[in-house]
Amino acid sequence: MDTRLILAGLLLTAAAPTGALPPAASFEQKVVAIMSAGGSADLIQSRLDRVGATQPLTPDQQVAIEALGALVRGKTKPNGLSVAEAEAFAVRHPGSPASAFLVAEAALANNDPQRSADTLVAAAAHAGSLIQLISPTAVSKLADELDALSDRDRTAALAKALLYGNWARGSPSLRSFLALTAIRNELAAGRLERARALLVVIKSPATFHEFLIDERLAPLRVDVERIAGSHLEHAWQDYLVGARTDWVSRGDAISAAAYVEALKQANQYEALADAFLPRFLKGYNCPSDLVARTIGADLADSLGRAGRWAKSDDVIRRSGGVSPAIYAATLLERGNFGQAEALLSRSLKAAALPKSKTDEKALAWLQGAESCAAYRGGRPATVTYDPALLDISPRLFVLLCLDRAPEAQAALIAALSSEDERADALRWVQPFKDQPAQSKFREAMNTKIRALQREPSVIEAVSRYGRILDWPFTSAAPQNSDAAALRSTNAWQCGQQSDWQAAIPNVESIHLPDSQP
């Protein structure tokens, strides 16, 4: 799964106002708002303790308050909440959905994503409205960990348990990913109508795009073209305008992250900078500003992609810096190969031993990027990692950077024939637009990519599993006018906080063929 920016439910560290919670808010709404607002462990605990002041709590709700308190306290420990602590809590509170959620969080934090998924799937069936307490951050991380293990069955089981259980949280991209995963599973089992019922959840154009290029999803292609448009024009309009409207009206970290995610998916880096740079400059040194800290890294990346390198570096400095590995990737993109190689080498020396498959993949990418920087800088490059650890896009990037086009061609054709890697390979062969400002290195890489896409053997392999569209993915994305967003962000001053009593969105109505409408 592609890296996604999912911040809803993240335990952020800045303090927020301590105003009274509205009596009309549901239990889940109150608790989600408290966890989303973040703060110190003591502050979060004090807010959780006050939830029962305006309404009596059921036994399961009381256990949920205690479980979330244990989770918050566990995050202050060097190694987080241990599985043993979570299991002991579950023994004291058997049968409670919140006990299961706590065990799932602990298993995930301790590199056992399969147990975490199994626990959530079992608990979701009887969680009722408490299912909303499952953190989107945990779901996103869990999906990434299962993807690294190529555990498609568990990922599908998790997706269906959450969506059929009316879990209403997560960004449009995360929810669209879960829906697509569940749809693939239902189609593979021959349950077309159940798969069709899940289309209502999808909002991300990137997810709709997969139906247009992958023959495994072809049974729903006509439905998708009706909903999203033949060139995804309806999907882009709804996605970008919806995210922008939400950001302008709410102005909080979660809506900011969702709008940034939408603009990046559309490759609208200048629009992102115009919408968020003034807001970042007002809030980056404000201790209570969550938005500036949320958007800083993506803002710097977008400025760089727009060719505004000096301003990108300025945002990085004002954000307190980034890891050497991340900055090295930026330097590599710019064509500063010597500096990039030095930083990547430093990161490799400082890297701890991998504890999970995800860690192994991250380490392999550092090694691949270092070899690319060394080769492009005129030094010998040695491949000391297993290329299979890299997803198909970075794998091909490194091979093409090293001028190993025949190996890249073989890797691409192999990926197309793989059930696990085919979706990524089909996305890779689609036409794309160049960035508005590119280094000579990026221009050279794009030339290599397009040459590989046009190889007859690649085109023949694609024809067996999908199709190559004749238009770029972002071709129908409307150019946003962000005057309203800029007026909203320019008016903000340090000390102003969005209402941290955030509502849980209304869940989509998934009408399965064997359920009542």
XYZ file of C-alpha atoms in Angstrom:
517
model
C 0.000 0.000 0.000
C 1.225 3.494 -0.785
C 2.319 5.652 1.998
C -0.657 7.477 3.259
C -0.971 10.623 5.486
C -3.495 9.472 8.132
C -3.608 11.712 11.192
C -7.107 11.222 12.590
C -6.798 9.707 16.040
C -3.088 10.437 16.303
C -1.964 11.219 19.834
C -0.598 14.683 19.170
C 1.500 16.322 21.845
C 0.288 19.894 22.089
C -2.216 21.091 24.645
C -5.727 22.147 23.675
C -8.471 24.082 25.488
C -10.171 22.413 28.416
C -13.684 23.707 27.828
C -16.643 21.606 28.931
C -17.850 18.903 26.600
C -21.356 19.409 25.186
C -23.958 17.140 26.801
C -25.431 16.339 23.366
C -22.245 14.673 22.169
C -22.213 10.885 22.088
C -19.791 8.929 24.227
C -17.742 7.939 21.206
C -17.679 11.510 19.881
C -16.375 12.831 23.180
C -13.677 10.202 23.500
C -12.524 10.482 19.880
C -12.263 14.260 20.285
C -10.160 13.905 23.428
C -7.785 11.415 21.848
C -7.497 13.505 18.675
C -6.715 16.684 20.630
C -3.770 15.015 22.363
C -1.776 16.602 25.161
C 0.130 15.111 28.056
C -0.904 11.766 29.503
C -2.223 13.486 32.631
C -4.232 15.990 30.611
C -5.782 13.301 28.431
C -6.578 11.186 31.475
C -8.255 14.119 33.236
C -10.427 14.730 30.192
C -11.329 11.062 29.933
C -12.265 11.007 33.609
C -14.730 13.859 33.008
C -16.604 12.090 30.207
C -18.987 10.437 32.634
C -19.863 13.735 34.297
C -22.629 14.552 31.808
C -24.096 11.077 31.320
C -24.059 7.675 33.021
C -21.681 5.177 31.461
C -22.405 1.565 30.593
C -19.965 -1.052 31.898
C -18.349 -1.342 28.446
C -17.967 2.439 28.220
C -16.315 2.573 31.632
C -13.886 -0.148 30.566
C -13.184 1.851 27.401
C -12.191 4.888 29.484
C -9.804 2.732 31.527
C -8.379 1.056 28.389
C -7.673 4.365 26.685
C -6.025 5.651 29.845
C -3.796 2.573 29.886
C -2.955 3.102 26.212
C -2.030 6.756 26.762
C 0.165 5.925 29.754
C 1.782 3.104 27.769
C 2.833 5.507 25.038
C 4.957 7.402 27.567
C 7.105 4.304 28.143
C 10.230 3.703 26.023
C 8.823 0.484 24.542
C 5.144 1.395 24.737
C 2.389 -0.733 26.224
C 3.486 -4.361 26.519
C 1.348 -7.244 25.333
C 1.492 -8.710 28.845
C 0.012 -5.513 30.321
C -2.756 -5.484 27.723
C -3.526 -9.149 28.299
C -3.687 -8.589 32.054
C -6.175 -5.770 31.459
C -8.254 -8.071 29.242
C -8.295 -10.750 31.948
C -9.677 -8.185 34.395
C -12.313 -7.082 31.864
C -13.243 -10.174 29.828
C -15.551 -9.785 26.862
C -15.182 -6.022 26.599
C -14.535 -4.657 23.081
C -12.168 -2.065 24.543
C -10.058 -4.817 26.119
C -9.657 -6.381 22.685
C -8.772 -3.008 21.153
C -6.055 -2.548 23.779
C -4.571 -5.997 23.062
C -4.631 -5.209 19.332
C -2.780 -1.910 19.884
C -0.168 -3.639 22.044
C 0.324 -6.475 19.538
C 0.802 -3.967 16.725
C 3.281 -1.928 18.757
C 5.227 -5.104 19.533
C 5.567 -6.280 15.923
C 2.748 -8.815 15.821
C 0.400 -7.303 13.212
C -1.298 -10.612 12.437
C -2.453 -11.071 16.019
C -3.497 -7.420 16.080
C -5.646 -7.888 12.977
C -7.200 -11.133 14.214
C -8.088 -9.467 17.519
C -9.727 -6.463 15.865
C -11.670 -8.636 13.427
C -13.076 -10.760 16.267
C -13.932 -7.731 18.419
C -15.550 -5.673 15.662
C -18.379 -8.173 15.291
C -19.790 -7.318 18.729
C -18.333 -3.859 19.395
C -21.434 -1.882 18.413
C -20.859 1.877 18.497
C -17.585 1.369 20.393
C -16.033 0.377 17.071
C -15.521 4.125 16.535
C -12.778 4.032 19.204
C -10.495 2.084 16.852
C -7.802 4.544 15.831
C -7.361 5.281 12.109
C -3.650 5.652 12.819
C -3.546 2.085 14.118
C -5.599 0.822 11.171
C -3.288 2.526 8.677
C -0.147 1.173 10.322
C -1.689 -2.280 10.591
C -2.594 -2.282 6.903
C 0.979 -1.293 6.019
C 2.429 -4.058 8.205
C 0.129 -6.693 6.716
C 0.965 -5.441 3.226
C 4.665 -5.860 3.973
C 3.890 -9.478 4.868
C 1.745 -9.917 1.717
C -1.075 -11.079 4.005
C -3.956 -10.184 1.718
C -6.485 -12.434 3.460
C -6.039 -10.759 6.844
C -6.088 -7.303 5.289
C -9.388 -8.142 3.589
C -10.834 -9.592 6.795
C -9.869 -6.424 8.661
C -11.343 -4.180 5.963
C -14.655 -6.038 5.907
C -14.904 -6.180 9.700
C -14.480 -2.415 9.941
C -16.664 -1.375 7.011
C -19.463 -3.861 7.628
C -19.258 -2.900 11.315
C -20.026 0.742 10.373
C -16.620 2.107 11.403
C -16.883 5.730 10.261
C -13.387 7.109 10.828
C -10.275 7.537 8.700
C -9.341 9.749 5.764
C -10.989 9.281 2.351
C -7.821 7.557 1.133
C -7.735 5.089 4.019
C -11.432 4.285 3.723
C -11.100 3.921 -0.060
C -8.174 1.540 0.416
C -10.184 -0.583 2.841
C -13.128 -0.663 0.445
C -10.931 -1.692 -2.480
C -9.341 -4.447 -0.406
C -12.771 -5.764 0.580
C -14.023 -5.490 -3.025
C -11.091 -7.507 -4.359
C -11.840 -10.195 -1.790
C -15.555 -10.297 -2.612
C -14.910 -10.424 -6.366
C -12.388 -13.246 -5.968
C -15.088 -15.193 -4.122
C -17.641 -14.518 -6.866
C -19.788 -12.173 -4.737
C -20.293 -9.401 -7.287
C -23.259 -7.687 -5.628
C -21.518 -7.492 -2.268
C -18.512 -5.982 -4.021
C -20.720 -3.473 -5.834
C -22.316 -2.399 -2.548
C -18.916 -1.266 -1.242
C -18.364 1.268 -4.039
C -20.269 3.836 -1.982
C -17.327 4.030 0.441
C -14.739 4.990 -2.210
C -13.896 8.680 -2.531
C -10.254 8.667 -3.642
C -9.620 9.075 -7.398
C -6.525 6.878 -7.052
C -8.735 4.010 -5.931
C -11.279 4.513 -8.726
C -8.333 4.557 -11.159
C -7.503 0.948 -10.281
C -10.857 -0.257 -11.627
C -10.024 1.253 -15.004
C -6.660 -0.498 -15.393
C -6.907 -3.873 -13.605
C -8.842 -6.694 -15.285
C -9.519 -8.303 -11.907
C -11.783 -5.312 -11.188
C -13.331 -5.139 -14.665
C -16.776 -6.442 -13.526
C -17.315 -3.104 -11.788
C -15.733 -0.850 -14.419
C -19.027 0.383 -15.857
C -20.251 1.239 -12.358
C -17.069 3.153 -11.612
C -17.206 5.117 -14.870
C -20.787 6.094 -14.036
C -19.843 7.219 -10.518
C -16.383 8.705 -11.072
C -16.493 9.660 -14.759
C -14.674 8.072 -17.683
C -11.587 10.200 -16.904
C -12.346 10.397 -13.157
C -13.617 13.952 -13.593
C -16.495 13.506 -11.131
C -14.268 11.843 -8.566
C -11.640 14.582 -8.775
C -14.230 17.336 -8.434
C -15.871 15.770 -5.378
C -12.574 14.831 -3.737
C -10.714 18.123 -4.113
C -13.648 20.436 -3.511
C -14.829 18.369 -0.558
C -11.407 18.360 1.084
C -10.955 22.095 0.497
C -14.419 22.922 1.869
C -13.772 20.810 4.942
C -10.421 22.556 5.583
C -11.873 26.061 5.169
C -14.827 25.317 7.462
C -12.948 23.401 10.151
C -9.359 24.600 9.977
C -8.023 21.826 12.217
C -5.113 19.410 11.835
C -7.244 16.537 10.563
C -8.936 18.568 7.801
C -5.557 20.121 6.924
C -3.979 16.672 6.523
C -6.879 15.488 4.348
C -6.657 18.523 2.054
C -2.864 18.202 1.780
C -3.343 14.546 0.880
C -5.872 15.448 -1.836
C -3.646 18.130 -3.385
C -0.628 15.816 -3.403
C -2.644 13.066 -5.078
C -3.567 15.585 -7.786
C 0.102 16.685 -8.100
C -1.012 20.251 -7.366
C 2.085 21.289 -5.469
C 1.827 25.014 -6.191
C -1.782 25.024 -4.977
C -0.675 23.243 -1.805
C 2.023 25.833 -1.179
C -0.375 28.719 -1.837
C -2.980 27.266 0.509
C -0.707 26.350 3.409
C 2.504 28.373 3.360
C 0.923 31.526 4.898
C -0.738 29.380 7.568
C 2.517 27.563 8.327
C 4.496 30.805 8.668
C 1.948 32.131 11.156
C 1.866 28.996 13.281
C 5.174 27.139 13.088
C 6.526 28.708 16.306
C 3.203 28.646 18.140
C 3.398 25.899 20.816
C -0.282 25.022 20.543
C -0.508 24.924 16.742
C -1.087 21.385 15.527
C -1.737 22.352 11.908
C 1.759 23.729 11.238
C 3.395 20.608 12.645
C 1.030 18.402 10.682
C 1.675 19.995 7.283
C 5.355 21.013 7.583
C 6.975 18.006 5.913
C 4.455 17.862 3.044
C 4.699 21.615 2.523
C 8.497 21.400 2.232
C 8.209 18.474 -0.188
C 5.670 20.302 -2.355
C 7.777 23.468 -2.485
C 10.705 21.356 -3.655
C 8.619 19.649 -6.338
C 7.530 23.089 -7.508
C 11.190 24.074 -7.831
C 11.176 26.407 -4.823
C 14.162 24.745 -3.169
C 15.242 27.672 -0.960
C 11.758 28.054 0.486
C 11.560 24.281 0.967
C 14.769 24.361 3.014
C 13.396 27.306 4.995
C 10.243 25.357 5.918
C 12.378 22.384 6.951
C 14.456 24.598 9.234
C 11.398 26.238 10.765
C 9.871 22.794 11.322
C 12.884 21.772 13.389
C 14.494 19.719 10.632
C 13.831 16.283 9.215
C 15.666 12.996 9.417
C 18.881 12.704 7.378
C 17.296 9.951 5.275
C 14.326 12.108 4.276
C 16.510 15.089 3.444
C 18.848 12.827 1.488
C 15.936 11.753 -0.710
C 15.248 15.438 -1.385
C 18.899 16.007 -2.294
C 18.853 12.985 -4.591
C 15.794 14.371 -6.371
C 17.614 17.681 -6.844
C 20.663 15.922 -8.266
C 22.962 16.706 -5.318
C 24.404 13.203 -5.371
C 27.457 13.668 -3.144
C 25.512 15.181 -0.262
C 22.743 12.633 -0.673
C 25.181 9.718 -0.556
C 26.865 11.086 2.573
C 23.561 11.490 4.424
C 22.288 8.080 3.338
C 25.550 6.478 4.447
C 25.196 8.171 7.827
C 21.617 6.955 8.141
C 22.645 3.383 7.329
C 25.370 3.418 9.962
C 22.934 4.727 12.558
C 20.086 2.354 11.607
C 19.036 -0.186 14.206
C 18.546 -3.829 13.335
C 15.144 -4.274 11.663
C 12.436 -5.627 13.948
C 9.744 -6.136 11.325
C 9.245 -6.630 7.615
C 8.448 -2.937 7.326
C 11.794 -2.105 8.938
C 13.569 -4.443 6.500
C 11.929 -2.677 3.554
C 12.883 0.752 4.900
C 16.490 -0.364 5.327
C 16.556 -1.810 1.803
C 15.344 1.523 0.420
C 18.171 3.374 2.199
C 20.669 0.951 0.674
C 19.127 1.254 -2.779
C 19.034 5.048 -2.634
C 22.660 5.138 -1.466
C 23.733 2.973 -4.404
C 21.816 5.257 -6.793
C 23.443 8.401 -5.355
C 26.906 6.821 -5.511
C 26.478 5.684 -9.117
C 25.100 9.011 -10.287
C 27.943 10.751 -8.498
C 30.498 8.728 -10.446
C 31.413 6.238 -7.729
C 31.084 2.437 -7.716
C 27.677 1.217 -6.594
C 27.169 -2.123 -4.887
C 23.769 -3.722 -4.275
C 23.867 -5.232 -0.778
C 20.154 -5.805 -0.249
C 17.412 -8.043 -1.602
C 15.603 -6.038 -4.338
C 12.436 -8.004 -3.595
C 12.189 -6.111 -0.309
C 11.388 -2.942 -2.249
C 7.938 -2.199 -3.616
C 7.840 -2.199 -7.396
C 8.141 1.585 -7.851
C 11.302 2.068 -5.748
C 12.701 -1.215 -7.099
C 12.418 0.014 -10.668
C 13.659 3.468 -9.692
C 16.905 2.066 -8.312
C 17.476 -0.275 -11.268
C 16.882 2.514 -13.791
C 19.076 4.891 -11.801
C 21.855 2.294 -12.028
C 21.314 1.977 -15.811
C 20.164 -1.630 -15.460
C 17.262 -1.377 -17.894
C 17.139 -5.110 -18.798
C 16.878 -6.027 -15.104
C 14.181 -3.388 -14.635
C 12.244 -4.799 -17.582
C 12.419 -8.315 -16.152
C 11.363 -7.057 -12.709
C 8.381 -5.195 -14.159
C 7.150 -8.179 -16.171
C 7.561 -10.427 -13.127
C 5.564 -7.966 -11.019
C 2.761 -7.923 -13.592
C 2.479 -11.695 -13.314
C 2.376 -11.572 -9.497
C -1.002 -11.406 -7.758
C 0.561 -9.418 -4.928
C 2.450 -6.874 -7.056
C 0.248 -6.573 -10.133
C -1.748 -3.572 -8.941
C 1.417 -1.556 -8.277
C 2.908 -2.623 -11.628
C -0.233 -1.624 -13.540
C -0.150 1.803 -11.912
C 3.529 2.158 -12.822
C 2.987 1.662 -16.567
C 0.321 4.374 -16.866
C 1.105 7.722 -18.551
C 1.967 10.591 -16.229
C 2.547 14.328 -16.272
C 5.949 15.807 -15.534
C 6.318 17.929 -12.432
C 6.119 21.682 -13.029
C 9.807 22.071 -12.129
C 12.307 19.249 -12.511
C 16.004 18.718 -11.986
C 18.074 17.250 -14.805
C 18.181 14.021 -12.815
C 14.375 13.820 -12.672
C 14.130 14.609 -16.402
C 16.571 11.770 -17.139
C 14.681 9.358 -14.886
C 11.339 10.193 -16.496
C 12.862 9.505 -19.906
C 14.040 6.100 -18.682
C 10.635 5.340 -17.179
C 8.785 6.179 -20.391
C 11.221 4.112 -22.448
C 10.548 1.076 -20.261
C 6.796 1.674 -20.429
C 6.987 1.518 -24.245
C 8.938 -1.746 -24.407
C 6.935 -4.215 -26.566
C 7.410 -7.057 -24.062
C 6.035 -4.841 -21.281
C 3.026 -3.776 -23.353
C 2.324 -7.421 -24.214
C 2.510 -8.434 -20.544
C 0.157 -5.613 -19.533
C -2.405 -6.767 -22.101
C -2.736 -10.081 -20.247
C -3.629 -8.493 -16.924
C -4.961 -4.985 -17.513
C -4.758 -2.022 -19.812
C -2.786 1.166 -20.363
C -4.938 4.274 -20.512
C -4.195 7.036 -23.018
C -4.507 9.831 -20.463
C -2.598 10.662 -17.262
C -4.244 9.923 -13.935
C -4.451 13.618 -12.975
C -5.649 14.901 -16.359
C -9.197 15.701 -15.166
C -8.270 17.127 -11.769
C -9.662 20.689 -11.554
C -7.232 23.459 -10.698
C -8.306 24.754 -7.313
C -8.817 28.411 -6.505
C -7.784 28.714 -2.899
C -8.673 32.353 -2.212
C -11.160 31.296 0.451
C -8.647 28.996 2.104
C -6.017 31.728 2.106
C -8.389 34.226 3.684
C -9.244 31.690 6.357
C -5.656 30.797 7.154
C -4.356 34.359 7.085
C -6.934 35.344 9.700
C -5.686 32.734 12.170
C -3.594 33.874 15.133
C -1.621 31.889 17.710
C -3.829 31.022 20.645
C -6.893 30.330 18.521
C -7.856 26.667 18.556
C -10.380 24.728 16.572
C -13.126 23.028 18.511
C -11.532 19.816 19.750
C -14.956 18.248 20.189
C -14.767 16.901 16.640
C -17.722 14.980 15.276
C -17.555 11.421 13.972
C -18.580 11.511 10.272
C -21.771 9.884 9.125
C -20.993 6.416 7.846
C -21.868 5.411 4.273
C -24.872 3.113 3.924
C -23.550 -0.175 2.555
C -26.625 -2.059 1.330
C -25.528 -5.664 0.960
C -27.680 -7.962 -1.182
C -28.533 -10.064 1.880
C -29.464 -7.111 4.135
C -32.457 -4.817 4.406
C -32.147 -1.483 2.531
